[in-house]
């Protein structure tokens, strides 16, 4: 099965060309996934502390039909990222446009709020400061190990 799939892929170079490239250096997928749902705010905060990039919250305005049941708070918060000066954003999966990142969550309309991110952190600290501190430190370690560009 794998050999046949490999041949099919090789016979269709357009398929491979359409697969989005991840930004190097790569954070292992299992680690990136840990910072996708639930720990993204800590990852964005760690990246901010280490690089100076501005953290921001993504707030959903509208989900695509299959994602409308996605959990979010009353303001629409669904994910945290850092913003690059060139208009791109970055989360644990790498640098991409904000729209590409939002699309991973099934969000088709959204706003970006640098004011909401500190509120998200504050809310986390109120309920589980000790766990947050541990996740933040682990995120810094992961960033140092795998995303070293721009970190002094």
Coordinates of C-alpha atoms in Angstrom, one line a residue:
X1 CA 0.0 0.0 0.0
X2 CA 2.7 2.5 0.9
X3 CA 4.7 1.7 -2.2
X4 CA 1.7 2.3 -4.4
X5 CA 0.8 5.5 -2.6
X6 CA 4.4 6.7 -3.1
X7 CA 4.2 6.0 -6.8
X8 CA 0.9 7.9 -7.1
X9 CA 2.3 10.9 -5.3
X10 CA 5.4 10.9 -7.4
X11 CA 3.3 10.7 -10.5
X12 CA 1.4 13.8 -9.4
X13 CA 3.9 16.6 -8.7
X14 CA 1.1 19.2 -8.4
X15 CA -0.2 17.4 -5.3
X16 CA 3.2 17.8 -3.5
X17 CA 3.5 21.4 -4.7
X18 CA 0.2 22.2 -2.9
X19 CA 1.3 20.9 0.5
X20 CA 2.2 23.9 2.7
X21 CA 5.7 24.0 3.9
X22 CA 6.4 24.3 7.6
X23 CA 8.9 27.0 8.8
X24 CA 12.3 25.6 9.8
X25 CA 13.4 24.7 12.4
X26 CA 10.5 22.3 13.0
X27 CA 9.0 21.8 16.4
X28 CA 8.0 18.1 16.5
X29 CA 4.3 17.7 15.6
X30 CA 3.5 16.1 18.9
X31 CA 4.9 19.1 20.8
X32 CA 3.2 21.6 18.4
X33 CA -0.1 19.9 19.0
X34 CA 0.3 20.4 22.8
X35 CA 0.3 24.1 22.2
X36 CA -2.6 24.2 19.8
X37 CA -5.6 23.5 22.1
X38 CA -5.3 24.8 25.6
X39 CA -1.7 25.8 25.9
X40 CA -1.4 28.2 23.0
X41 CA -1.5 31.3 25.2
X42 CA 1.5 30.1 27.2
X43 CA 3.4 29.3 23.9
X44 CA 2.6 32.8 22.5
X45 CA 3.7 34.3 25.8
X46 CA 6.9 32.3 25.9
X47 CA 7.7 33.3 22.3
X48 CA 7.0 36.9 23.1
X49 CA 9.3 36.8 26.1
X50 CA 12.1 35.2 24.1
X51 CA 11.8 37.1 20.9
X52 CA 10.0 40.4 21.7
X53 CA 7.3 39.6 19.1
X54 CA 3.8 40.9 20.1
X55 CA 1.4 38.3 21.4
X56 CA -2.2 38.5 20.2
X57 CA -5.5 36.7 20.6
X58 CA -7.6 35.5 17.7
X59 CA -11.3 36.1 18.1
X60 CA -13.8 34.2 16.0
X61 CA -16.6 36.1 14.3
X62 CA -17.7 33.2 12.1
X63 CA -16.9 29.6 11.8
X64 CA -17.3 27.4 8.7
X65 CA -20.4 25.2 9.0
X66 CA -18.6 22.1 10.2
X67 CA -16.8 24.0 13.0
X68 CA -19.6 26.0 14.5
X69 CA -19.7 24.0 17.7
X70 CA -16.0 24.9 18.4
X71 CA -15.4 25.9 22.0
X72 CA -14.6 29.6 22.6
X73 CA -15.2 32.1 25.3
X74 CA -17.8 34.9 25.3
X75 CA -15.5 37.2 23.3
X76 CA -14.8 34.6 20.6
X77 CA -11.3 33.8 21.8
X78 CA -10.0 30.6 20.2
X79 CA -6.2 30.8 19.8
X80 CA -3.1 32.9 20.7
X81 CA -0.2 33.8 18.3
X82 CA 2.6 36.3 18.1
X83 CA 2.6 38.9 15.3
X84 CA 5.6 39.5 13.1
X85 CA 6.4 43.0 11.7
X86 CA 5.8 41.7 8.2
X87 CA 2.1 41.1 9.0
X88 CA 2.5 37.3 9.4
X89 CA 1.8 35.4 12.6
X90 CA 3.4 32.5 14.4
X91 CA 2.2 29.7 16.6
X92 CA 3.7 26.3 17.5
X93 CA 3.2 25.2 13.9
X94 CA 5.3 28.0 12.5
X95 CA 5.0 31.3 10.7
X96 CA 1.9 31.7 8.5
X97 CA -0.7 34.3 7.6
X98 CA -3.2 34.9 10.3
X99 CA -5.9 33.7 8.0
X100 CA -4.1 30.4 7.4
X101 CA -3.8 29.9 11.2
X102 CA -7.5 30.8 11.8
X103 CA -8.5 28.4 9.0
X104 CA -6.9 25.5 10.9
X105 CA -9.6 26.1 13.5
X106 CA -12.4 26.4 10.9
X107 CA -12.6 30.1 11.4
X108 CA -13.6 32.1 8.3
X109 CA -14.1 35.5 9.9
X110 CA -12.0 36.8 12.8
X111 CA -10.4 39.7 14.5
X112 CA -6.9 40.0 16.0
X113 CA -6.6 41.6 19.5
X114 CA -3.4 42.4 21.3
X115 CA -5.6 43.6 24.2
X116 CA -7.3 40.3 24.6
X117 CA -4.2 38.2 25.0
X118 CA -3.3 39.6 28.5
X119 CA -6.9 39.0 29.6
X120 CA -6.5 35.4 28.5
X121 CA -3.3 35.0 30.5
X122 CA -4.9 36.7 33.5
X123 CA -7.9 34.3 33.4
X124 CA -5.5 31.3 33.2
X125 CA -3.5 32.6 36.2
X126 CA -6.6 33.0 38.3
X127 CA -7.5 29.3 37.9
X128 CA -4.2 27.5 37.5
X129 CA -1.1 29.6 38.0
X130 CA 1.1 26.7 39.0
X131 CA 0.2 24.7 35.8
X132 CA 0.6 27.8 33.7
X133 CA 4.1 28.4 35.1
X134 CA 5.1 24.8 34.3
X135 CA 3.6 25.0 30.7
X136 CA 5.3 28.4 30.1
X137 CA 8.7 27.1 31.2
X138 CA 8.3 23.9 29.0
X139 CA 7.3 26.1 26.0
X140 CA 10.5 28.2 26.5
X141 CA 12.5 25.0 26.5
X142 CA 10.8 23.7 23.3
X143 CA 11.4 27.1 21.6
X144 CA 15.0 27.1 22.6
X145 CA 15.5 23.5 21.4
X146 CA 13.6 23.9 18.0
X147 CA 13.0 27.5 17.1
X148 CA 16.3 29.2 17.8
X149 CA 16.2 31.9 15.1
X150 CA 15.9 35.4 16.6
X151 CA 16.4 34.2 20.2
X152 CA 19.4 35.5 22.2

